[in-house]
GROMACS .gro file of C-alpha atoms in nm:
model
  387
    1PRO     CA    1  10.076   9.201   9.403
    2SER     CA    2   9.704   9.147   9.412
    3GLN     CA    3   9.497   9.373   9.187
    4ARG     CA    4   9.187   9.333   9.401
    5VAL     CA    5   9.022   9.644   9.539
    6LEU     CA    6   9.110   9.703   9.902
    7ALA     CA    7   8.902  10.016   9.957
    8ARG     CA    8   8.525  10.042   9.942
    9SER     CA    9   8.388  10.266   9.669
   10GLU     CA   10   8.109  10.509   9.742
   11GLY     CA   11   8.058  10.648   9.391
   12VAL     CA   12   8.089  11.009   9.279
   13SER     CA   13   7.760  11.181   9.356
   14GLY     CA   14   7.647  11.450   9.594
   15LEU     CA   15   7.677  11.826   9.609
   16ALA     CA   16   7.841  12.097   9.398
   17ARG     CA   17   7.891  12.470   9.413
   18LYS     CA   18   7.996  12.795   9.251
   19SER     CA   19   7.831  13.034   9.012
   20SER     CA   20   7.686  12.921   8.680
   21THR     CA   21   7.740  13.264   8.523
   22MET     CA   22   8.045  13.150   8.326
   23ILE     CA   23   8.250  13.414   8.509
   24MET     CA   24   8.542  13.263   8.699
   25SER     CA   25   8.710  13.461   8.974
   26PHE     CA   26   8.992  13.349   9.196
   27VAL     CA   27   8.994  13.510   9.539
   28MET     CA   28   9.245  13.452   9.816
   29LEU     CA   29   9.036  13.411  10.129
   30ALA     CA   30   9.180  13.493  10.468
   31ALA     CA   31   9.226  13.190  10.693
   32THR     CA   32   8.989  13.176  10.986
   33GLU     CA   33   9.140  13.207  11.330
   34SER     CA   34   9.138  12.869  11.498
   35VAL     CA   35   9.317  12.638  11.737
   36PRO     CA   36   9.599  12.436  11.572
   37PRO     CA   37   9.522  12.064  11.553
   38SER     CA   38   9.705  11.796  11.741
   39ASP     CA   39   9.927  11.569  11.530
   40ASP     CA   40   9.667  11.295  11.558
   41CYS     CA   41   9.399  11.514  11.404
   42LEU     CA   42   9.593  11.634  11.103
   43GLY     CA   43   9.387  11.584  10.791
   44ALA     CA   44   9.063  11.545  10.985
   45ALA     CA   45   8.755  11.741  10.887
   46MET     CA   46   8.679  12.071  11.055
   47PRO     CA   47   8.643  12.164  11.334
   48TRP     CA   48   8.981  12.080  11.483
   49LEU     CA   49   8.851  12.053  11.838
   50ARG     CA   50   8.797  11.677  11.841
   51ARG     CA   51   8.932  11.400  12.054
   52PRO     CA   52   9.228  11.220  11.889
   53LEU     CA   53   9.042  10.887  11.901
   54THR     CA   54   8.749  11.019  11.696
   55CYS     CA   55   8.892  11.290  11.474
   56GLY     CA   56   9.043  11.045  11.225
   57LEU     CA   57   8.712  10.865  11.179
   58THR     CA   58   8.534  11.166  11.032
   59ASP     CA   59   8.481  11.198  10.660
   60LEU     CA   60   8.685  11.454  10.470
   61PRO     CA   61   8.522  11.787  10.377
   62LEU     CA   62   8.488  11.695  10.009
   63GLU     CA   63   8.148  11.792   9.876
   64ARG     CA   64   7.909  11.550   9.713
   65LEU     CA   65   7.808  11.609   9.354
   66PRO     CA   66   7.442  11.602   9.248
   67PRO     CA   67   7.328  11.282   9.077
   68LEU     CA   68   7.392  11.281   8.705
   69LEU     CA   69   7.077  11.259   8.494
   70GLY     CA   70   7.164  10.979   8.255
   71GLY     CA   71   7.401  10.817   8.502
   72ARG     CA   72   7.334  10.488   8.678
   73GLY     CA   73   7.031  10.503   8.909
   74ALA     CA   74   6.947  10.863   8.818
   75SER     CA   75   6.752  10.826   8.493
   76ALA     CA   76   6.420  10.898   8.665
   77LEU     CA   77   6.530  11.235   8.808
   78SER     CA   78   6.301  11.527   8.735
   79TYR     CA   79   6.454  11.854   8.626
   80GLU     CA   80   6.370  12.205   8.508
   81PRO     CA   81   6.545  12.301   8.182
   82PRO     CA   82   6.628  12.660   8.292
   83ASN     CA   83   6.811  12.521   8.595
   84ALA     CA   84   6.998  12.237   8.426
   85CYS     CA   85   7.344  12.204   8.273
   86TYR     CA   86   7.475  11.960   8.014
   87ILE     CA   87   7.792  11.781   8.127
   88ASN     CA   88   8.027  11.651   7.861
   89TRP     CA   89   8.232  11.336   7.939
   90ALA     CA   90   8.059  11.286   8.274
   91GLN     CA   91   8.100  10.908   8.286
   92THR     CA   92   8.216  10.914   8.648
   93ASP     CA   93   7.873  10.839   8.798
   94GLU     CA   94   7.878  10.481   8.672
   95MET     CA   95   8.098  10.329   8.939
   96PRO     CA   96   8.134   9.952   8.972
   97LEU     CA   97   8.097   9.774   9.302
   98SER     CA   98   8.398   9.708   9.521
   99GLY     CA   99   8.590   9.390   9.457
  100TYR     CA  100   8.662   9.439   9.088
  101THR     CA  101   9.011   9.414   8.945
  102PHE     CA  102   9.138   9.722   8.765
  103SER     CA  103   9.065   9.568   8.426
  104GLU     CA  104   8.710   9.475   8.535
  105ALA     CA  105   8.642   9.828   8.659
  106GLU     CA  106   8.790  10.006   8.358
  107PRO     CA  107   8.494   9.973   8.115
  108VAL     CA  108   8.258  10.152   8.354
  109SER     CA  109   8.510  10.377   8.524
  110THR     CA  110   8.814  10.511   8.340
  111SER     CA  111   9.149  10.382   8.220
  112ASN     CA  112   9.325  10.649   8.428
  113THR     CA  113   9.168  10.717   8.766
  114GLY     CA  114   9.332  11.059   8.776
  115ASN     CA  115   9.055  11.160   8.532
  116LEU     CA  116   8.805  11.117   8.815
  117VAL     CA  117   8.983  11.393   9.004
  118TRP     CA  118   8.966  11.667   8.743
  119MET     CA  119   8.612  11.574   8.641
  120TYR     CA  120   8.500  11.603   9.003
  121GLY     CA  121   8.673  11.941   9.038
  122ALA     CA  122   8.514  12.070   8.718
  123ARG     CA  123   8.161  11.975   8.824
  124LEU     CA  124   8.211  12.154   9.156
  125LEU     CA  125   8.218  12.480   8.959
  126LEU     CA  126   7.843  12.460   8.905
  127ASN     CA  127   7.587  12.612   9.137
  128LYS     CA  128   7.470  12.356   9.392
  129ASN     CA  129   7.107  12.381   9.274
  130VAL     CA  130   7.185  12.300   8.910
  131THR     CA  131   7.077  11.963   8.769
  132HIS     CA  132   7.362  11.777   8.596
  133ILE     CA  133   7.266  11.603   8.268
  134ASP     CA  134   7.496  11.378   8.067
  135VAL     CA  135   7.508  11.544   7.726
  136ASP     CA  136   7.478  11.220   7.526
  137PHE     CA  137   7.180  11.109   7.735
  138ALA     CA  138   7.018  11.451   7.685
  139GLN     CA  139   7.058  11.441   7.310
  140ARG     CA  140   6.922  11.085   7.285
  141ASN     CA  141   6.615  11.181   7.489
  142SER     CA  142   6.561  11.535   7.354
  143LEU     CA  143   6.623  11.695   7.693
  144THR     CA  144   6.719  12.061   7.709
  145ALA     CA  145   6.938  12.261   7.946
  146SER     CA  146   7.049  12.622   7.973
  147ALA     CA  147   7.428  12.576   7.978
  148LEU     CA  148   7.706  12.334   7.882
  149LEU     CA  149   8.008  12.240   8.096
  150MET     CA  150   8.282  12.079   7.889
  151PRO     CA  151   8.578  11.957   8.098
  152GLN     CA  152   8.872  11.874   7.872
  153ALA     CA  153   9.238  11.778   7.895
  154ASN     CA  154   9.503  11.710   7.626
  155ILE     CA  155   9.285  11.792   7.328
  156LEU     CA  156   9.520  12.033   7.145
  157ARG     CA  157   9.789  11.871   6.928
  158PRO     CA  158  10.039  12.091   6.739
  159TYR     CA  159  10.164  11.959   6.406
  160GLU     CA  160  10.527  11.989   6.515
  161ALA     CA  161  10.490  11.774   6.828
  162SER     CA  162  10.253  11.491   6.733
  163THR     CA  163  10.228  11.199   6.495
  164ALA     CA  164   9.993  11.227   6.200
  165MET     CA  165   9.764  10.967   6.359
  166ASN     CA  166   9.745  11.154   6.689
  167ILE     CA  167   9.665  11.479   6.512
  168ALA     CA  168   9.397  11.314   6.299
  169ASN     CA  169   9.234  11.158   6.606
  170GLN     CA  170   9.234  11.483   6.803
  171VAL     CA  171   9.105  11.688   6.509
  172LYS     CA  172   8.823  11.436   6.473
  173ALA     CA  173   8.748  11.463   6.845
  174SER     CA  174   8.751  11.844   6.825
  175ALA     CA  175   8.513  11.839   6.529
  176SER     CA  176   8.272  11.615   6.721
  177LEU     CA  177   8.285  11.843   7.026
  178GLU     CA  178   8.237  12.153   6.811
  179GLN     CA  179   7.931  11.993   6.654
  180THR     CA  180   7.790  11.937   7.004
  181VAL     CA  181   7.858  12.300   7.097
  182ARG     CA  182   7.686  12.428   6.783
  183GLN     CA  183   7.389  12.193   6.811
  184LEU     CA  184   7.318  12.278   7.174
  185ASN     CA  185   7.395  12.648   7.120
  186VAL     CA  186   7.384  12.745   7.488
  187PRO     CA  187   7.631  12.934   7.711
  188THR     CA  188   7.936  12.709   7.727
  189LEU     CA  189   8.238  12.674   7.955
  190ALA     CA  190   8.521  12.442   7.848
  191PHE     CA  191   8.763  12.389   8.134
  192GLY     CA  192   9.121  12.256   8.168
  193ILE     CA  193   9.224  12.250   7.800
  194GLY     CA  194   9.590  12.163   7.748
  195ILE     CA  195   9.853  12.072   7.490
  196GLY     CA  196   9.916  11.698   7.451
  197GLY     CA  197  10.231  11.515   7.347
  198PRO     CA  198  10.594  11.631   7.385
  199ALA     CA  199  10.516  11.990   7.281
  200HIS     CA  200  10.604  12.133   7.624
  201THR     CA  201  10.976  12.111   7.547
  202GLN     CA  202  10.942  12.343   7.245
  203ASN     CA  203  10.900  12.715   7.191
  204PRO     CA  204  10.529  12.809   7.179
  205ARG     CA  205  10.599  13.036   6.881
  206ASN     CA  206  10.710  12.736   6.677
  207LEU     CA  207  10.394  12.529   6.728
  208THR     CA  208  10.105  12.527   6.480
  209LEU     CA  209   9.756  12.416   6.578
  210PRO     CA  210   9.523  12.254   6.319
  211ALA     CA  211   9.257  12.490   6.187
  212GLY     CA  212   8.982  12.255   6.310
  213GLN     CA  213   9.101  12.284   6.669
  214LEU     CA  214   9.112  12.664   6.652
  215GLN     CA  215   8.759  12.659   6.512
  216PHE     CA  216   8.649  12.445   6.809
  217LEU     CA  217   8.788  12.706   7.049
  218GLN     CA  218   8.624  12.986   6.852
  219SER     CA  219   8.283  12.817   6.868
  220ILE     CA  220   8.313  12.798   7.247
  221ALA     CA  221   8.431  13.160   7.278
  222GLU     CA  222   8.131  13.276   7.077
  223ARG     CA  223   7.900  13.116   7.334
  224GLY     CA  224   8.090  13.158   7.658
  225ALA     CA  225   8.452  13.101   7.760
  226PHE     CA  226   8.722  12.838   7.785
  227SER     CA  227   9.009  12.794   8.027
  228VAL     CA  228   9.352  12.639   7.977
  229ARG     CA  229   9.581  12.457   8.219
  230GLY     CA  230   9.868  12.704   8.205
  231HIS     CA  231  10.051  12.986   8.031
  232PHE     CA  232  10.223  12.753   7.784
  233THR     CA  233   9.891  12.652   7.628
  234GLU     CA  234   9.774  13.013   7.637
  235ARG     CA  235  10.084  13.126   7.443
  236VAL     CA  236  10.041  12.856   7.178
  237ILE     CA  237   9.679  12.962   7.121
  238ARG     CA  238   9.777  13.330   7.111
  239HIS     CA  239  10.055  13.273   6.856
  240ASN     CA  240   9.802  13.086   6.641
  241ALA     CA  241   9.566  13.387   6.654
  242GLY     CA  242   9.308  13.190   6.850
  243PRO     CA  243   9.047  13.331   7.089
  244LYS     CA  244   9.165  13.450   7.431
  245PRO     CA  245   9.144  13.185   7.705
  246ILE     CA  246   9.132  13.209   8.085
  247VAL     CA  247   9.444  13.062   8.249
  248ALA     CA  248   9.286  12.872   8.538
  249GLY     CA  249   9.499  12.562   8.592
  250CYS     CA  250   9.366  12.211   8.625
  251PRO     CA  251   9.011  12.147   8.754
  252SER     CA  252   9.169  11.935   9.028
  253LEU     CA  253   9.259  12.265   9.200
  254PHE     CA  254   8.897  12.279   9.314
  255VAL     CA  255   8.862  11.935   9.473
  256ASN     CA  256   8.883  12.071   9.829
  257MET     CA  257   8.689  12.399   9.860
  258GLN     CA  258   8.797  12.483  10.217
  259ALA     CA  259   8.900  12.848  10.230
  260ASN     CA  260   9.170  12.773  10.490
  261LEU     CA  261   9.318  12.470  10.311
  262GLY     CA  262   9.660  12.637  10.296
  263GLU     CA  263   9.660  12.687  10.672
  264LEU     CA  264   9.566  12.324  10.729
  265LEU     CA  265   9.844  12.209  10.496
  266GLU     CA  266  10.101  12.427  10.670
  267HIS     CA  267  10.022  12.260  11.005
  268ALA     CA  268  10.044  11.918  10.838
  269TYR     CA  269  10.385  11.987  10.681
  270ARG     CA  270  10.528  12.124  11.006
  271ALA     CA  271  10.406  11.821  11.202
  272ILE     CA  272  10.597  11.567  10.989
  273PRO     CA  273  10.930  11.592  11.179
  274ARG     CA  274  10.754  11.543  11.513
  275GLN     CA  275  10.564  11.243  11.380
  276ALA     CA  276  10.885  11.090  11.242
  277GLU     CA  277  11.048  11.113  11.585
  278ARG     CA  278  10.771  10.904  11.744
  279ARG     CA  279  10.717  10.633  11.480
  280SER     CA  280  10.785  10.535  11.121
  281LEU     CA  281  10.585  10.736  10.872
  282LYS     CA  282  10.321  10.591  10.639
  283PHE     CA  283  10.320  10.696  10.275
  284ALA     CA  284  10.086  10.682   9.977
  285VAL     CA  285  10.309  10.650   9.672
  286GLY     CA  286  10.222  10.696   9.306
  287LEU     CA  287  10.407  10.573   8.997
  288PRO     CA  288  10.493  10.759   8.672
  289THR     CA  289  10.239  10.773   8.391
  290ASN     CA  290  10.459  10.580   8.149
  291PRO     CA  291  10.672  10.282   8.256
  292SER     CA  292  10.949  10.425   8.037
  293ASP     CA  293  10.956  10.736   8.260
  294CYS     CA  294  11.026  10.522   8.566
  295ARG     CA  295  11.404  10.515   8.583
  296PRO     CA  296  11.528  10.211   8.781
  297ARG     CA  297  11.652  10.408   9.082
  298LEU     CA  298  11.329  10.607   9.101
  299CYS     CA  299  11.111  10.297   9.072
  300LEU     CA  300  11.307  10.107   9.331
  301ASN     CA  301  11.311  10.397   9.577
  302LEU     CA  302  10.935  10.452   9.549
  303LEU     CA  303  10.850  10.086   9.599
  304GLN     CA  304  11.115  10.043   9.870
  305LEU     CA  305  10.956  10.330  10.062
  306VAL     CA  306  10.631  10.133  10.073
  307ALA     CA  307  10.802   9.804  10.160
  308ASP     CA  308  11.005   9.959  10.445
  309ASN     CA  309  10.718  10.148  10.609
  310PRO     CA  310  10.424   9.934  10.729
  311GLY     CA  311  10.088  10.086  10.651
  312SER     CA  312  10.215  10.248  10.331
  313PHE     CA  313  10.066  10.163   9.991
  314VAL     CA  314  10.101  10.225   9.617
  315VAL     CA  315   9.813  10.412   9.451
  316ILE     CA  316   9.735  10.249   9.116
  317GLN     CA  317   9.607  10.503   8.860
  318GLN     CA  318   9.629  10.297   8.541
  319SER     CA  319   9.699   9.940   8.438
  320SER     CA  320  10.057  10.014   8.329
  321ASP     CA  321  10.142  10.072   8.696
  322TYR     CA  322  10.130   9.695   8.739
  323THR     CA  323  10.404   9.666   8.475
  324ILE     CA  324  10.631   9.872   8.699
  325ILE     CA  325  10.534   9.672   9.009
  326ASN     CA  326  10.589   9.339   8.837
  327LYS     CA  327  10.931   9.453   8.718
  328TYR     CA  328  11.064   9.601   9.043
  329GLY     CA  329  10.837   9.475   9.321
  330ALA     CA  330  11.026   9.153   9.390
  331GLN     CA  331  11.353   9.344   9.437
  332THR     CA  332  11.197   9.545   9.719
  333ALA     CA  333  10.997   9.264   9.885
  334LEU     CA  334  10.683   9.472   9.827
  335PRO     CA  335  10.394   9.320  10.031
  336TYR     CA  336  10.123   9.163   9.815
  337ASN     CA  337   9.849   9.371   9.981
  338SER     CA  338  10.018   9.710   9.943
  339THR     CA  339   9.837   9.837   9.632
  340ARG     CA  340   9.513  10.038   9.616
  341PHE     CA  341   9.301  10.186   9.342
  342PHE     CA  342   8.984  10.390   9.371
  343TYR     CA  343   8.668  10.440   9.170
  344ASP     CA  344   8.592  10.784   9.316
  345VAL     CA  345   8.758  11.075   9.494
  346HIS     CA  346   8.582  11.015   9.827
  347SER     CA  347   8.721  10.663   9.872
  348TRP     CA  348   9.059  10.792   9.760
  349ALA     CA  349   9.056  11.076  10.014
  350ARG     CA  350   8.942  10.847  10.297
  351ALA     CA  351   9.227  10.605  10.225
  352LEU     CA  352   9.478  10.893  10.237
  353HIS     CA  353   9.349  10.969  10.587
  354ALA     CA  354   9.553  10.671  10.707
  355VAL     CA  355   9.892  10.795  10.578
  356ASP     CA  356  10.123  11.077  10.680
  357ALA     CA  357  10.240  11.198  10.339
  358VAL     CA  358  10.191  11.150   9.965
  359ILE     CA  359  10.467  11.114   9.705
  360ALA     CA  360  10.335  11.126   9.349
  361PRO     CA  361  10.497  11.153   9.004
  362ARG     CA  362  10.156  11.263   8.872
  363ILE     CA  363   9.957  11.584   8.904
  364HIS     CA  364   9.621  11.434   8.998
  365GLY     CA  365   9.771  11.198   9.253
  366SER     CA  366   9.943  11.501   9.406
  367MET     CA  367   9.624  11.707   9.403
  368MET     CA  368   9.442  11.429   9.589
  369GLY     CA  369   9.712  11.442   9.855
  370LEU     CA  370   9.665  11.817   9.898
  371ALA     CA  371   9.285  11.783   9.896
  372ALA     CA  372   9.316  11.524  10.174
  373VAL     CA  373   9.532  11.774  10.369
  374LYS     CA  374   9.843  11.557  10.345
  375PRO     CA  375  10.201  11.683  10.293
  376THR     CA  376  10.268  11.606   9.928
  377VAL     CA  377  10.579  11.583   9.711
  378THR     CA  378  10.540  11.586   9.332
  379ILE     CA  379  10.814  11.426   9.122
  380ALA     CA  380  10.816  11.582   8.774
  381THR     CA  381  10.914  11.300   8.538
  382ASP     CA  382  10.826  11.493   8.221
  383ALA     CA  383  10.793  11.849   8.093
  384ARG     CA  384  10.412  11.841   8.107
  385ILE     CA  385  10.414  11.783   8.484
  386MET     CA  386  10.676  12.056   8.524
  387LYS     CA  387  10.456  12.304   8.336
   0.00000   0.00000   0.00000
């Protein structure tokens, strides 16, 4: 299948929200009373009272992030240091133009487009009036800010569940990040920290973290706070006598900030049987992270679902997805134009507007389905996804 981009990219920039006080609270907001949408309007932006012919043309209610100082086209932005925040690993502003192949887009985007999702969610935690500054750009140009946001992922590697090379690489990365934290010496929030490798199948009490990684966490705790993806990571840190984290899940939980998102999703799930009675459904389908995780029956069923339902497509999140397609696509007569990949969450969400449901063996692909108000099924192909 063609690797050419079939969806226009808008770039990740715009608006953000939430307090910059480093205090994170999670409040269940009551759903607002409203008129249920028609089937044709499911997934459309609020309000629901739209004509069916126009409701699907509206953009999704995903907020725009502020421009990134140090990102492409934003280097001339003015800012006030007391109202600015360093952003670590904020490469997502440098989006290529549409029409690139995945390999052409990778150097200026990311090798796994799911990373765009959690980075976007993390930056939404900042107050909407805060200036976002790429931390490397700030250090090169002697720019100052009053806080540091440090979105992270699989940075912790226990000795018992990693190769020596993986541990050495992650310890080196932790040391570099700790040096940044100490040099900037401002209130810091690290968000989304998790355990990498096959550790999730083991007892947390039996896992030992390198001293350098615990020191990295301690340096953050001395200046602010850090959150972890789940209770498994929290237990590993606790049993290693590390500083206490906040268990806050993945930053992708915050991609859609609508207070009544659960109500919208409930209507969408309940509408699926009625939609299936009138016409064939359209699906956005993801593929497992590792080709080795894609058992033949699973691979064939996922691709066959796309081939059998016109208007469906495969969401490409990394280059190895093409390995799966090349291996099993011919057996399912997968149409050549049935793959998509996206440089930013807004293009991704708009493309999901056109389908009825999302099936994803990945967390971030699933979270994009929920953010786009689409019924979503997650297939856990490994223990990390299950956790």
